[in-house]
Every structure is written in structure tokens, then in C-alpha cells.
Coordinates of C-alpha atoms in Angstrom, one line a residue:
Chain H
M1 CA 57.5 -80.9 -152.6
D2 CA 60.5 -81.5 -150.4
K3 CA 61.6 -84.8 -148.8
R4 CA 60.5 -83.8 -145.3
Q5 CA 56.9 -83.3 -146.5
L6 CA 56.9 -86.5 -148.5
I7 CA 57.9 -88.4 -145.5
E8 CA 55.3 -86.6 -143.4
N9 CA 52.6 -87.5 -145.9
I10 CA 53.6 -91.2 -145.8
R11 CA 53.4 -91.2 -141.9
R12 CA 50.1 -89.4 -141.9
K13 CA 48.4 -91.6 -144.5
Q14 CA 50.2 -94.8 -143.5
S15 CA 50.8 -95.4 -147.2
F16 CA 53.6 -95.1 -149.7
L17 CA 51.4 -96.0 -152.6
C18 CA 51.6 -94.3 -156.0
V19 CA 48.7 -94.9 -158.3
G20 CA 49.8 -95.2 -161.9
L21 CA 47.4 -93.4 -164.2
D22 CA 48.1 -95.6 -167.3
T23 CA 44.8 -94.7 -168.7
D24 CA 43.9 -96.5 -172.0
L25 CA 40.9 -95.2 -173.9
R26 CA 40.2 -98.7 -175.1
K27 CA 39.7 -100.0 -171.6
L28 CA 37.2 -97.4 -170.3
P29 CA 33.7 -98.4 -169.3
A30 CA 31.1 -97.6 -171.9
R31 CA 29.3 -95.0 -169.8
L32 CA 32.4 -92.7 -169.8
M33 CA 32.5 -92.6 -173.6
N34 CA 29.7 -90.1 -173.6
E35 CA 31.8 -87.6 -171.6
E36 CA 33.5 -84.8 -173.4
D37 CA 36.9 -86.1 -172.2
P38 CA 36.5 -89.7 -171.2
V39 CA 40.2 -90.1 -170.1
F40 CA 40.0 -87.1 -167.8
A41 CA 36.6 -88.2 -166.4
F42 CA 38.1 -91.6 -165.6
N43 CA 41.2 -90.2 -164.0
R44 CA 39.2 -87.7 -161.9
A45 CA 37.0 -90.5 -160.6
I46 CA 40.0 -92.7 -159.9
V47 CA 41.8 -89.8 -158.1
D48 CA 38.7 -88.9 -156.0
A49 CA 38.3 -92.5 -155.0
T50 CA 41.9 -93.3 -154.1
Q51 CA 43.4 -90.0 -152.9
A52 CA 43.1 -90.8 -149.2
L53 CA 44.9 -94.0 -149.7
C54 CA 48.0 -92.9 -151.7
I55 CA 50.6 -90.3 -151.6
A56 CA 51.4 -90.0 -155.3
Y57 CA 50.0 -90.2 -158.8
K58 CA 52.1 -91.2 -161.8
P59 CA 50.5 -90.6 -165.2
N60 CA 52.5 -92.5 -167.9
L61 CA 53.0 -90.1 -170.7
A62 CA 53.0 -92.8 -173.4
F63 CA 49.3 -93.5 -172.8
Y64 CA 48.4 -89.8 -173.3
E65 CA 50.8 -89.1 -176.2
S66 CA 49.5 -92.1 -178.1
M67 CA 46.2 -90.2 -178.3
G68 CA 47.8 -87.1 -179.9
V69 CA 46.6 -83.7 -179.1
Q70 CA 43.5 -84.9 -177.2
G71 CA 45.8 -87.0 -175.0
W72 CA 47.9 -84.0 -174.0
I73 CA 44.7 -82.1 -173.1
S74 CA 43.6 -85.0 -170.9
F75 CA 47.1 -85.2 -169.3
E76 CA 47.2 -81.5 -168.6
K77 CA 43.7 -81.5 -167.1
T78 CA 44.5 -84.5 -164.9
V79 CA 47.7 -82.9 -163.5
K80 CA 45.9 -79.6 -162.9
Y81 CA 43.0 -81.3 -161.2
I82 CA 45.2 -83.2 -158.8
R83 CA 47.4 -80.1 -158.2
E84 CA 44.5 -77.9 -157.3
R85 CA 42.2 -80.4 -155.5
Y86 CA 44.8 -82.5 -153.7
P87 CA 47.9 -80.3 -153.2
D88 CA 49.6 -82.8 -150.9
Q89 CA 49.8 -85.4 -153.7
F90 CA 53.3 -86.0 -155.3
I91 CA 52.8 -85.9 -159.1
I92 CA 55.3 -87.9 -161.2
A93 CA 55.4 -87.4 -164.9
D94 CA 56.5 -90.9 -166.1
A95 CA 58.2 -89.6 -169.2
K96 CA 61.6 -91.5 -169.2
R97 CA 63.2 -88.5 -171.0
G98 CA 66.9 -87.9 -171.6
D99 CA 68.4 -85.9 -174.3
I100 CA 71.3 -83.4 -174.9
G101 CA 71.4 -80.4 -172.5
N102 CA 69.4 -77.8 -174.4
T103 CA 66.7 -80.4 -175.1
S104 CA 66.5 -81.7 -171.6
A105 CA 66.2 -78.1 -170.5
M106 CA 63.1 -77.7 -172.7
Y107 CA 61.6 -80.8 -171.1
A108 CA 62.4 -79.6 -167.6
R109 CA 60.6 -76.3 -168.3
C110 CA 57.6 -78.1 -169.7
F111 CA 57.1 -80.4 -166.8
F112 CA 58.2 -78.3 -163.9
E113 CA 57.2 -74.8 -164.9
E114 CA 54.3 -75.2 -167.3
L115 CA 52.7 -78.3 -165.8
G116 CA 53.9 -78.0 -162.2
V117 CA 54.5 -81.7 -161.6
D118 CA 56.9 -82.7 -158.7
A119 CA 59.1 -85.2 -160.5
V120 CA 60.0 -86.6 -163.9
T121 CA 61.5 -90.0 -164.7
V122 CA 64.7 -89.7 -166.7
A123 CA 66.8 -92.3 -168.6
P124 CA 70.5 -92.2 -167.8
Y125 CA 72.0 -93.5 -171.1
M126 CA 73.1 -90.0 -172.3
G127 CA 74.8 -89.1 -169.0
E128 CA 75.2 -86.0 -166.8
D129 CA 74.2 -83.2 -169.1
S130 CA 71.0 -85.0 -170.1
V131 CA 70.0 -85.1 -166.4
T132 CA 71.3 -81.9 -164.7
P133 CA 68.9 -79.5 -166.5
F134 CA 66.1 -81.2 -164.5
L135 CA 68.0 -80.4 -161.2
T136 CA 67.8 -76.6 -161.4
Y137 CA 64.3 -76.4 -159.9
K138 CA 63.9 -76.2 -156.1
D139 CA 61.8 -79.0 -154.6
K140 CA 61.5 -80.7 -157.9
W141 CA 62.8 -84.2 -158.5
V142 CA 64.6 -86.4 -161.0
I143 CA 63.7 -90.1 -160.8
L144 CA 66.5 -91.8 -162.7
L145 CA 66.1 -95.2 -164.2
A146 CA 68.4 -97.5 -162.4
L147 CA 67.1 -101.1 -162.5
T148 CA 63.8 -101.5 -164.3
S149 CA 61.2 -104.1 -163.8
N150 CA 61.0 -105.6 -167.3
K151 CA 62.7 -108.6 -168.8
G152 CA 64.9 -106.4 -171.0
S153 CA 66.5 -105.0 -167.8
R154 CA 68.9 -108.0 -168.1
D155 CA 70.2 -106.9 -171.5
F156 CA 72.4 -103.9 -170.4
Q157 CA 71.7 -102.9 -166.8
F158 CA 73.6 -105.9 -165.3
M159 CA 76.6 -105.4 -167.6
E160 CA 79.7 -105.7 -165.4
D161 CA 83.0 -103.7 -165.7
A162 CA 86.4 -105.3 -165.0
R163 CA 86.0 -104.8 -161.3
G164 CA 82.5 -106.3 -161.2
A165 CA 80.5 -103.1 -160.9
R166 CA 77.3 -103.4 -162.8
L167 CA 75.9 -100.6 -165.0
F168 CA 73.0 -99.9 -162.7
E169 CA 75.5 -99.5 -159.8
Q170 CA 77.6 -97.1 -161.9
V171 CA 74.5 -95.1 -162.7
L172 CA 73.8 -94.8 -159.0
R173 CA 77.3 -93.9 -158.0
R174 CA 77.9 -91.4 -160.8
S175 CA 74.6 -89.7 -160.3
L176 CA 75.4 -89.2 -156.6
T177 CA 77.8 -86.5 -157.8
W178 CA 75.0 -84.7 -159.6
A179 CA 72.4 -84.3 -156.8
G180 CA 71.6 -85.7 -153.3
D181 CA 68.6 -87.4 -151.9
G182 CA 66.6 -84.2 -151.7
Q183 CA 66.4 -84.0 -155.5
M184 CA 67.0 -87.5 -156.9
M185 CA 65.2 -90.8 -156.6
Y186 CA 65.8 -94.0 -158.5
V187 CA 63.5 -96.4 -160.4
V188 CA 64.0 -99.9 -159.1
G189 CA 61.7 -102.6 -160.3
A190 CA 59.8 -104.7 -157.8
T191 CA 60.9 -107.8 -159.7
Q192 CA 64.5 -107.2 -158.9
G193 CA 64.4 -108.9 -155.4
K194 CA 67.7 -109.0 -153.7
A195 CA 69.3 -106.4 -155.9
F196 CA 67.6 -103.9 -153.5
E197 CA 70.2 -104.8 -150.9
D198 CA 73.0 -103.9 -153.3
I199 CA 71.3 -100.7 -154.2
R200 CA 70.8 -99.7 -150.6
K201 CA 74.5 -100.0 -150.0
I202 CA 75.0 -97.2 -152.5
V203 CA 72.0 -95.0 -151.9
P204 CA 70.8 -95.8 -148.3
G205 CA 68.9 -92.5 -147.8
H206 CA 67.3 -92.1 -151.2
F207 CA 63.7 -92.7 -152.1
L208 CA 63.2 -95.5 -154.6
L209 CA 60.2 -95.5 -157.0
V210 CA 59.2 -99.1 -157.4
P211 CA 57.0 -100.2 -160.3
G212 CA 56.1 -103.8 -161.0
V213 CA 54.1 -104.8 -158.0
G214 CA 50.8 -106.3 -159.1
A215 CA 50.4 -107.0 -162.9
Q216 CA 54.2 -107.4 -163.4
G217 CA 54.5 -109.9 -160.5
G218 CA 56.6 -108.2 -157.9
S219 CA 55.9 -108.7 -154.2
L220 CA 55.3 -105.8 -151.8
E221 CA 56.6 -107.7 -148.8
E222 CA 59.9 -108.6 -150.6
V223 CA 60.4 -105.0 -151.8
C224 CA 59.9 -103.8 -148.2
R225 CA 62.2 -106.4 -146.7
Y226 CA 65.1 -105.5 -149.0
G227 CA 64.4 -101.9 -150.0
M228 CA 62.9 -100.0 -147.0
N229 CA 65.0 -97.6 -145.0
A230 CA 64.5 -95.8 -141.7
S231 CA 62.2 -93.2 -143.2
C232 CA 60.4 -95.7 -145.5
G233 CA 62.4 -94.6 -148.6
L234 CA 59.9 -96.3 -151.0
I235 CA 57.2 -95.1 -153.3
V236 CA 55.5 -98.2 -154.6
N237 CA 53.6 -97.8 -157.8
S238 CA 50.6 -99.9 -158.9
S239 CA 48.8 -99.1 -162.1
R240 CA 46.6 -101.7 -163.8
A241 CA 45.8 -103.7 -160.6
I242 CA 44.2 -100.6 -159.2
I243 CA 42.7 -98.6 -162.0
Y244 CA 41.3 -101.6 -163.8
A245 CA 40.4 -103.6 -160.7
D246 CA 36.9 -103.6 -162.2
G247 CA 36.6 -103.1 -165.9
G248 CA 32.9 -102.0 -165.7
E249 CA 30.9 -99.2 -164.3
D250 CA 32.1 -99.8 -160.7
F251 CA 35.7 -99.0 -161.6
A252 CA 36.0 -96.2 -159.0
P253 CA 34.9 -98.0 -155.8
A254 CA 36.8 -101.1 -157.1
A255 CA 39.9 -99.0 -157.4
A256 CA 39.4 -97.6 -153.9
Q257 CA 39.0 -101.2 -152.6
A258 CA 42.2 -102.3 -154.4
A259 CA 44.1 -99.3 -153.1
R260 CA 42.8 -99.9 -149.6
K261 CA 44.1 -103.4 -149.7
V262 CA 47.6 -102.3 -150.7
Q263 CA 47.5 -99.4 -148.2
E264 CA 46.7 -101.8 -145.3
Q265 CA 49.7 -104.0 -146.3
M266 CA 51.8 -100.9 -146.3
A267 CA 50.6 -99.8 -142.9
V268 CA 51.8 -103.2 -141.6
E269 CA 55.2 -102.7 -143.2
L270 CA 55.5 -99.1 -141.8
R271 CA 54.8 -100.3 -138.3
K272 CA 58.0 -102.4 -138.6
L273 CA 60.1 -99.3 -138.8
Chain T
M1 CA 60.1 -96.1 -196.6
D2 CA 62.5 -99.0 -197.2
K3 CA 66.2 -99.0 -197.4
R4 CA 66.4 -99.3 -201.2
Q5 CA 64.3 -96.1 -201.6
L6 CA 66.3 -94.2 -199.0
I7 CA 69.5 -95.0 -200.9
E8 CA 67.9 -94.0 -204.2
N9 CA 66.8 -90.7 -202.7
I10 CA 70.4 -90.0 -201.6
R11 CA 71.8 -90.8 -205.0
R12 CA 69.2 -88.7 -206.8
K13 CA 69.5 -85.6 -204.6
Q14 CA 73.3 -86.1 -204.0
S15 CA 72.5 -85.4 -200.3
F16 CA 72.3 -87.3 -197.1
L17 CA 71.2 -84.3 -195.1
C18 CA 68.5 -84.4 -192.4
V19 CA 67.2 -81.0 -191.3
G20 CA 66.5 -81.0 -187.6
L21 CA 63.3 -79.1 -186.9
D22 CA 64.2 -78.0 -183.3
T23 CA 61.9 -75.1 -183.5
D24 CA 61.9 -72.8 -180.5
L25 CA 59.1 -70.3 -180.3
R26 CA 61.4 -67.8 -178.6
K27 CA 63.7 -67.8 -181.6
L28 CA 61.2 -67.1 -184.4
P29 CA 61.2 -63.8 -186.4
A30 CA 58.7 -61.2 -185.2
R31 CA 56.7 -61.4 -188.4
L32 CA 55.7 -65.0 -187.8
M33 CA 54.2 -64.2 -184.4
N34 CA 51.1 -62.9 -186.1
E35 CA 50.5 -66.3 -187.7
E36 CA 47.8 -68.5 -186.2
D37 CA 50.5 -71.2 -185.6
P38 CA 53.9 -69.5 -185.7
V39 CA 55.9 -72.8 -185.2
F40 CA 54.1 -74.5 -188.1
A41 CA 54.5 -71.4 -190.3
F42 CA 58.2 -71.4 -189.6
N43 CA 58.5 -75.2 -190.2
R44 CA 56.6 -75.0 -193.5
A45 CA 58.8 -72.2 -194.8
I46 CA 61.9 -74.1 -193.8
V47 CA 60.7 -77.3 -195.4
D48 CA 59.7 -75.6 -198.6
A49 CA 63.1 -73.8 -198.8
T50 CA 65.2 -76.9 -198.0
Q51 CA 63.3 -80.0 -199.3
A52 CA 65.3 -80.2 -202.6
L53 CA 68.5 -80.3 -200.7
C54 CA 67.8 -82.9 -198.0
I55 CA 66.4 -86.4 -197.7
A56 CA 65.0 -86.3 -194.2
Y57 CA 63.4 -84.1 -191.5
K58 CA 63.8 -84.7 -187.8
P59 CA 61.4 -82.8 -185.5
N60 CA 62.7 -83.1 -181.9
L61 CA 59.7 -83.8 -179.8
A62 CA 61.1 -81.9 -176.8
F63 CA 60.7 -78.6 -178.5
Y64 CA 57.0 -79.3 -179.3
E65 CA 56.1 -80.9 -176.0
S66 CA 57.5 -78.0 -174.1
M67 CA 54.8 -75.9 -175.6
G68 CA 52.1 -78.3 -174.4
V69 CA 48.9 -78.9 -176.4
Q70 CA 49.7 -76.2 -178.9
G71 CA 53.1 -77.8 -179.5
W72 CA 51.5 -81.1 -180.3
I73 CA 49.2 -79.4 -182.8
S74 CA 52.2 -77.8 -184.5
F75 CA 54.1 -81.1 -184.5
E76 CA 51.2 -83.0 -186.1
K77 CA 50.6 -80.3 -188.7
T78 CA 54.3 -80.3 -189.6
V79 CA 54.5 -84.1 -190.0
K80 CA 51.3 -84.1 -192.1
Y81 CA 52.5 -81.2 -194.3
I82 CA 55.8 -83.0 -195.1
R83 CA 54.1 -86.4 -195.6
E84 CA 51.5 -85.0 -198.1
R85 CA 53.6 -82.4 -199.9
Y86 CA 57.0 -84.2 -200.0
P87 CA 56.3 -87.9 -199.8
D88 CA 59.9 -88.9 -200.6
Q89 CA 61.1 -87.3 -197.4
F90 CA 62.1 -89.6 -194.5
I91 CA 60.5 -88.3 -191.3
I92 CA 62.2 -89.1 -188.0
A93 CA 60.4 -88.4 -184.7
D94 CA 63.3 -87.6 -182.4
A95 CA 61.6 -88.9 -179.3
K96 CA 64.3 -91.0 -177.5
R97 CA 61.6 -93.2 -176.1
G98 CA 62.0 -96.5 -174.3
D99 CA 59.7 -98.1 -171.8
I100 CA 58.2 -101.5 -170.8
G101 CA 56.7 -103.4 -173.6
N102 CA 53.0 -102.4 -173.4
T103 CA 54.1 -98.7 -173.1
S104 CA 56.5 -98.9 -176.0
A105 CA 53.7 -100.5 -178.0
M106 CA 51.5 -97.4 -177.3
Y107 CA 54.3 -95.1 -178.5
A108 CA 54.9 -97.2 -181.7
R109 CA 51.2 -97.0 -182.5
C110 CA 51.2 -93.2 -181.9
F111 CA 54.2 -92.5 -184.1
F112 CA 53.8 -95.0 -186.9
E113 CA 50.0 -95.5 -187.2
E114 CA 48.6 -92.1 -186.1
L115 CA 51.3 -89.8 -187.3
G116 CA 52.8 -91.9 -190.1
V117 CA 56.5 -91.0 -189.4
D118 CA 59.1 -93.3 -190.9
A119 CA 61.4 -93.7 -187.8
V120 CA 61.5 -93.1 -184.1
T121 CA 64.7 -92.6 -182.0
V122 CA 64.7 -95.1 -179.1
A123 CA 66.9 -95.3 -175.9
P124 CA 68.4 -98.7 -175.3
Y125 CA 68.7 -98.7 -171.4
M126 CA 65.6 -100.9 -170.8
G127 CA 66.6 -103.5 -173.4
E128 CA 64.9 -105.8 -175.9
D129 CA 61.2 -105.6 -174.9
S130 CA 61.4 -101.8 -174.9
V131 CA 62.5 -101.8 -178.5
T132 CA 60.8 -104.7 -180.2
P133 CA 57.3 -103.2 -180.2
F134 CA 58.6 -100.6 -182.6
L135 CA 59.8 -103.3 -185.0
T136 CA 56.4 -104.8 -185.9
Y137 CA 55.6 -102.2 -188.6
K138 CA 56.7 -102.9 -192.2
D139 CA 59.1 -100.2 -193.6
K140 CA 59.2 -98.4 -190.3
W141 CA 62.5 -97.9 -188.5
V142 CA 64.0 -97.8 -185.0
I143 CA 67.0 -95.5 -184.6
L144 CA 68.6 -96.7 -181.5
L145 CA 70.9 -94.5 -179.4
A146 CA 74.3 -96.0 -179.5
L147 CA 77.0 -93.3 -179.1
T148 CA 75.6 -89.8 -178.6
S149 CA 77.2 -86.5 -179.4
N150 CA 77.1 -84.9 -176.0
K151 CA 79.7 -84.7 -173.2
G152 CA 77.6 -87.0 -171.0
S153 CA 78.1 -89.8 -173.5
R154 CA 81.4 -90.5 -171.7
D155 CA 79.6 -91.3 -168.4
F156 CA 78.2 -94.7 -169.3
Q157 CA 78.4 -95.4 -173.0
F158 CA 82.1 -96.1 -172.9
M159 CA 81.9 -98.4 -169.9
E160 CA 83.9 -101.5 -170.6
D161 CA 83.2 -105.1 -169.5
A162 CA 85.9 -107.5 -168.5
R163 CA 86.7 -108.3 -172.1
G164 CA 87.0 -104.7 -173.1
A165 CA 83.7 -104.4 -174.9
R166 CA 82.1 -101.0 -174.4
L167 CA 78.5 -100.4 -173.6
F168 CA 77.7 -98.8 -177.0
E169 CA 79.3 -101.9 -178.7
Q170 CA 77.1 -104.2 -176.6
V171 CA 74.1 -102.2 -177.6
L172 CA 75.0 -102.6 -181.2
R173 CA 75.7 -106.4 -180.9
R174 CA 72.7 -107.2 -178.9
S175 CA 70.4 -105.2 -181.1
L176 CA 71.5 -107.1 -184.2
T177 CA 69.6 -110.0 -182.8
W178 CA 66.4 -107.9 -182.7
A179 CA 66.3 -106.6 -186.3
G180 CA 68.6 -106.2 -189.4
D181 CA 69.7 -103.2 -191.4
G182 CA 66.3 -102.9 -193.1
Q183 CA 64.6 -101.8 -189.8
M184 CA 67.3 -100.5 -187.5
M185 CA 69.6 -97.6 -187.6
Y186 CA 71.9 -96.2 -184.9
V187 CA 72.5 -92.7 -183.5
V188 CA 76.2 -92.0 -183.5
G189 CA 77.3 -88.4 -182.7
A190 CA 79.5 -86.6 -185.2
T191 CA 81.8 -85.7 -182.3
Q192 CA 82.8 -89.3 -181.8
G193 CA 85.5 -89.3 -184.5
K194 CA 87.4 -92.6 -184.7
A195 CA 84.7 -94.5 -182.8
F196 CA 83.0 -94.7 -186.2
E197 CA 85.6 -97.2 -187.3
D198 CA 84.8 -99.5 -184.3
I199 CA 81.1 -99.1 -185.0
R200 CA 81.5 -100.0 -188.6
K201 CA 83.2 -103.2 -187.6
I202 CA 80.0 -104.3 -185.9
V203 CA 77.3 -102.8 -188.2
P204 CA 79.0 -102.3 -191.6
G205 CA 75.7 -102.2 -193.6
H206 CA 73.5 -100.1 -191.3
F207 CA 72.5 -96.5 -191.7
L208 CA 73.8 -94.3 -189.0
L209 CA 72.0 -91.1 -188.0
V210 CA 74.6 -88.6 -187.1
P211 CA 73.8 -85.5 -185.1
G212 CA 76.3 -83.0 -183.9
V213 CA 77.6 -81.5 -187.1
G214 CA 77.5 -77.7 -186.9
A215 CA 76.5 -76.2 -183.6
Q216 CA 77.9 -79.1 -181.6
G217 CA 81.3 -79.0 -183.4
G218 CA 81.5 -82.3 -185.4
S219 CA 83.1 -82.3 -188.9
L220 CA 81.3 -83.7 -191.9
E221 CA 84.5 -84.7 -193.6
E222 CA 85.7 -86.8 -190.6
V223 CA 82.3 -88.4 -190.2
C224 CA 82.4 -89.5 -193.9
R225 CA 86.0 -90.7 -193.7
Y226 CA 85.3 -93.0 -190.8
G227 CA 81.6 -93.7 -191.1
M228 CA 80.5 -94.0 -194.7
N229 CA 79.9 -97.4 -196.3
A230 CA 79.5 -98.5 -199.9
S231 CA 75.8 -97.2 -200.1
C232 CA 76.5 -94.1 -198.1
G233 CA 75.1 -95.4 -194.8
L234 CA 74.9 -92.0 -193.3
I235 CA 72.1 -89.6 -192.5
V236 CA 73.7 -86.4 -191.2
N237 CA 71.5 -84.1 -189.2
S238 CA 71.9 -80.4 -188.8
S239 CA 69.4 -78.3 -186.9
R240 CA 70.4 -74.9 -185.5
A241 CA 73.1 -74.2 -188.2
I242 CA 70.3 -74.5 -190.9
I243 CA 67.1 -73.3 -189.4
Y244 CA 68.6 -70.4 -187.5
A245 CA 71.2 -69.5 -190.2
D246 CA 69.6 -66.1 -190.2
G247 CA 67.6 -65.1 -187.1
G248 CA 65.5 -62.4 -189.0
E249 CA 62.9 -62.2 -191.7
D250 CA 65.2 -63.9 -194.3
F251 CA 65.3 -67.2 -192.3
A252 CA 64.0 -69.3 -195.2
P253 CA 66.4 -68.3 -198.0
A254 CA 69.2 -68.3 -195.4
A255 CA 68.3 -71.9 -194.4
A256 CA 68.3 -72.9 -198.1
Q257 CA 71.7 -71.4 -198.5
A258 CA 73.1 -73.2 -195.4
A259 CA 71.5 -76.5 -196.5
R260 CA 72.9 -76.0 -200.1
K261 CA 76.4 -75.5 -198.6
V262 CA 76.2 -78.8 -196.7
Q263 CA 74.6 -80.6 -199.7
E264 CA 77.5 -79.5 -201.9
Q265 CA 80.0 -80.9 -199.4
M266 CA 77.9 -84.1 -199.3
A267 CA 78.0 -84.4 -203.1
V268 CA 81.8 -84.3 -203.0
E269 CA 81.8 -87.1 -200.4
L270 CA 79.3 -89.2 -202.4
R271 CA 81.5 -89.0 -205.5
K272 CA 84.3 -90.8 -203.5
L273 CA 82.1 -93.9 -203.3

């Protein structure tokens, strides 16, 4: 999916919500455990219930890989289902990969060619040749970790060089030489508050993928105040607060209701543009 | 496996070689393509041929994941085969993971509980809470990326703060507060030459996992000169130079021969201790 289409989807749906499919087998309602593939059955119901209210889905690979082979089957089925049923959804494989060139090339082929997702999250620590193999596919995206939402983000990401430039700012600046805002986005945690302003000075036109609203404590309003640009420029992810809005049999309508609530707040924010 | 046993294995085998199982379906000899699981058949033959000459195996997850569900099956079978047949081998899942706490915990459970590997490579960018979930398992190891072997390692890892401390040095120092040398190792690329001396000033007693000897151009002798400590302290990985020593039907004896050559150099280095 290209940038123009993503922006068009946001306008049409009045939403920049990404639903995080962090599906944990241990948290599924009892009824689903009789299904042949409970994780896929859960995801399918969540997607059907929320697809009108969001513009993206983000399965977190860790949740699937931790279930071994069966997890990969559930992951592939989920991606295929969304791709075929709701082709206007932007699918993000939240994989946080990053390896030497030939290895990153294997990952890129896996995610973009075999699975057909739109974007992969990539970790920057290993530098340019760990990222660029993901940039050889037309209309496919790298979402580079810049400033994450967790406590450990303070350990290294705020490290300053002699001129006061912080590591996450160096990641932004350096990566601008690898690709433009039609192929690259950045992960910026909702908990980072005013750092959004500093980030927007470096990457005014890029989309930012923003996790950490909801369970991790970030505020949608604050994210919009400091992070929005003229064409929105935000994809805000919510995982647990939506998919586990109700832990019981009514999980799908409850997820729809939770997504609706976020979408309505987003529509308010979009009207300010 | 604990540190004492790892050192004992190195002494007994006069080897600190890790064979990297970067198995690429497209590079396998034609004969294997008739096997039900060609990747596993290749790995099993490589392991049988080299196990007396090495102390560790390192399957690189990217190569397996890029084959989707079948790749995960091959990966699990490979780990199970080594674990059962050669229990003194140290198995490293080269996954370069690193995510927020609850997600890292899922990965840790997957690799250590379900698969039973000894160590996982972890990327440091997201800081402490992305690493510590891997440290809750007795005799299991985190191998943290410090200074990698690729060209892109220059992009961020050498960034200096106002006092001249480089990012990779900060990663080493900070991580010392998370675990000691009985649970943590560091990835240091063989191509980094004298940086090994600086690293040894910070982590004199730790094991270092050293990729980049062979295909990537690093020298074993140089790595030993600058990186060895009194109990060896090195696990040197070689992937392509061993497993693809011969691209044809004789791949297994050729791998054994290539591994033997490295092991003999290692025996010479170990006699210097």
C-alpha cells in the first residue's frame, strides 16, 4: 500500500487506529478452545468486529512464535484472511527484526513476498545494511524503532553525543538517507510525550506508528497534540485494551465497542486538521 | 548449560567452534530434495559430521522463518535432534529478539521452555525490560548484541557520548547490572579487531560470541590475540565456510574437513593459555 492510499483510508474511515493482534492462547474464552485453531478463530472474530473502525492490524510475532509451529500456522492464516477479506487494511508484522544483510534479505522475502504484509518493524542497532534489504520492495514499508514506549527506552535511546544529539535522533537522521517517507515509518511510544515535537522537527512528513496508548498508559490526545502532521501522520496502535476488552464470550462486540470509542476520539482529532 | 561445563567442553574438545546452521533451501544438494524435510536432513548430516569438532550450534532463525511453517518444523526438529543426540552441545537460537517486557517473556518461554535451547541472541536497543525476561531461567543465557560484524555496525554502535564512551561500551556497562558472566554473553564481530581490547576492559570474564570469521573476513588469530581470556572466553562461529564447504553431494565430509581445520587452529590458540 502506498502513502496516498493510507491517507485516503484514514480520511474515509475517520480513524488512524491499528488493532494489535497480540493474541495469547491463555487468554481466550473457553468456547474457542473447541475450535481447530482457537487463535485464528479469535483473530477472525476480532477482525470482523473491528475492521470498519481501524485502518491497520499489527500481529505481534512473539505471541505466535511462542506457540511454535501451530503459532506460525495461526499467524499465516490471520494475515491471509485479512489480506483477502479486507484488502484495504494495512498489515504490520511486528517482528522487530534486524540482522546482517543476507539475513535481513531472508526476512524481507518471508514477510513481503511469502506473506504479503505491508510493513515490518525493524530494530536499528545493526545499522544500514540490516535495514536496506527491506526497502527493495515497492509499496512495502520499514517501520524503524526510534523511541519505544517501555521503561528500558531510557537505557540507550536517550544517550547524547558531544553535540547533544540523542541516539533516537541519530537513528531518524541517518535513516533519512536510506529511504523517504513513502517507505519508512518510525515507532514512537505514546508514553514519550513532548519528544514527539523533537521527532517532528526531523521527520515532519513521515508516519509514526505509536504503541502504548491504553494498557501502557499513553494518552491519545497528547500524542495527537505533539505528533500529528497535516495529513495525520499517525497510526496509533491499541492491543490489549481492544482485543481483551471483555475476557469472556462477548469478546468480539466488546472489542468493537472499545475500537469505536477510540475511533470517535480519533475523528475529533482529525477534524482539527 | 552452566559456564563451568561450557569451559570443560572447550578443554576436552580443544575447540571453541560454533557451527552456524544458516541453512538455505536454495543451496542444498539435489539429492536432499527428495527427502521429506531437506533442511532437517542437511542439518542432521552436518551435525553428525561436525559434532566432535565443535562445542555449539547456532541456527539462525531468519533462514527457517523465511520458509514459513515448514521452516519452523525444520528448526524444531534440528534443535530436538541435537539436544537428544548430543546433549553436550550448547545450542544458540540466533534470533536477535528484543521487545517490551511481556513480549520478551513470550519469546523466553518459547526458546527456553518449549524448545530447550541454551541461549538466545537479544538486541539491546529497547533496554533493560526487553532483556531481563530472558534472565529468569537457570543455566540459560542471553547473548546481547554489542558490536556486530557488519558494515552497518559503524552507524550507531560507535556513537560517542560527551565523555567519549561509545554506545557498545554503554551496552556492556549497563548490562552488567542486569546479570553476570554466568548468564550473559556478548556478540562481538570478528571484523572489529582491536575493539576486543576495549571490550575486555569492561567484561574480562565473559564469554563473547564471535561471528564473522570466514565468509565475512575476520581472522581467528586476531580474535584470539585481542579477545581470549584465561578460560578461553570465546565461542567463534562459522556458518557458510563450513556448511557450504562443498556445494555438492560431499557436503558432510567437506564440512567435517573445514571444521577440523578451524578446530586445529583453535587447539593451537588454546595451548597458549
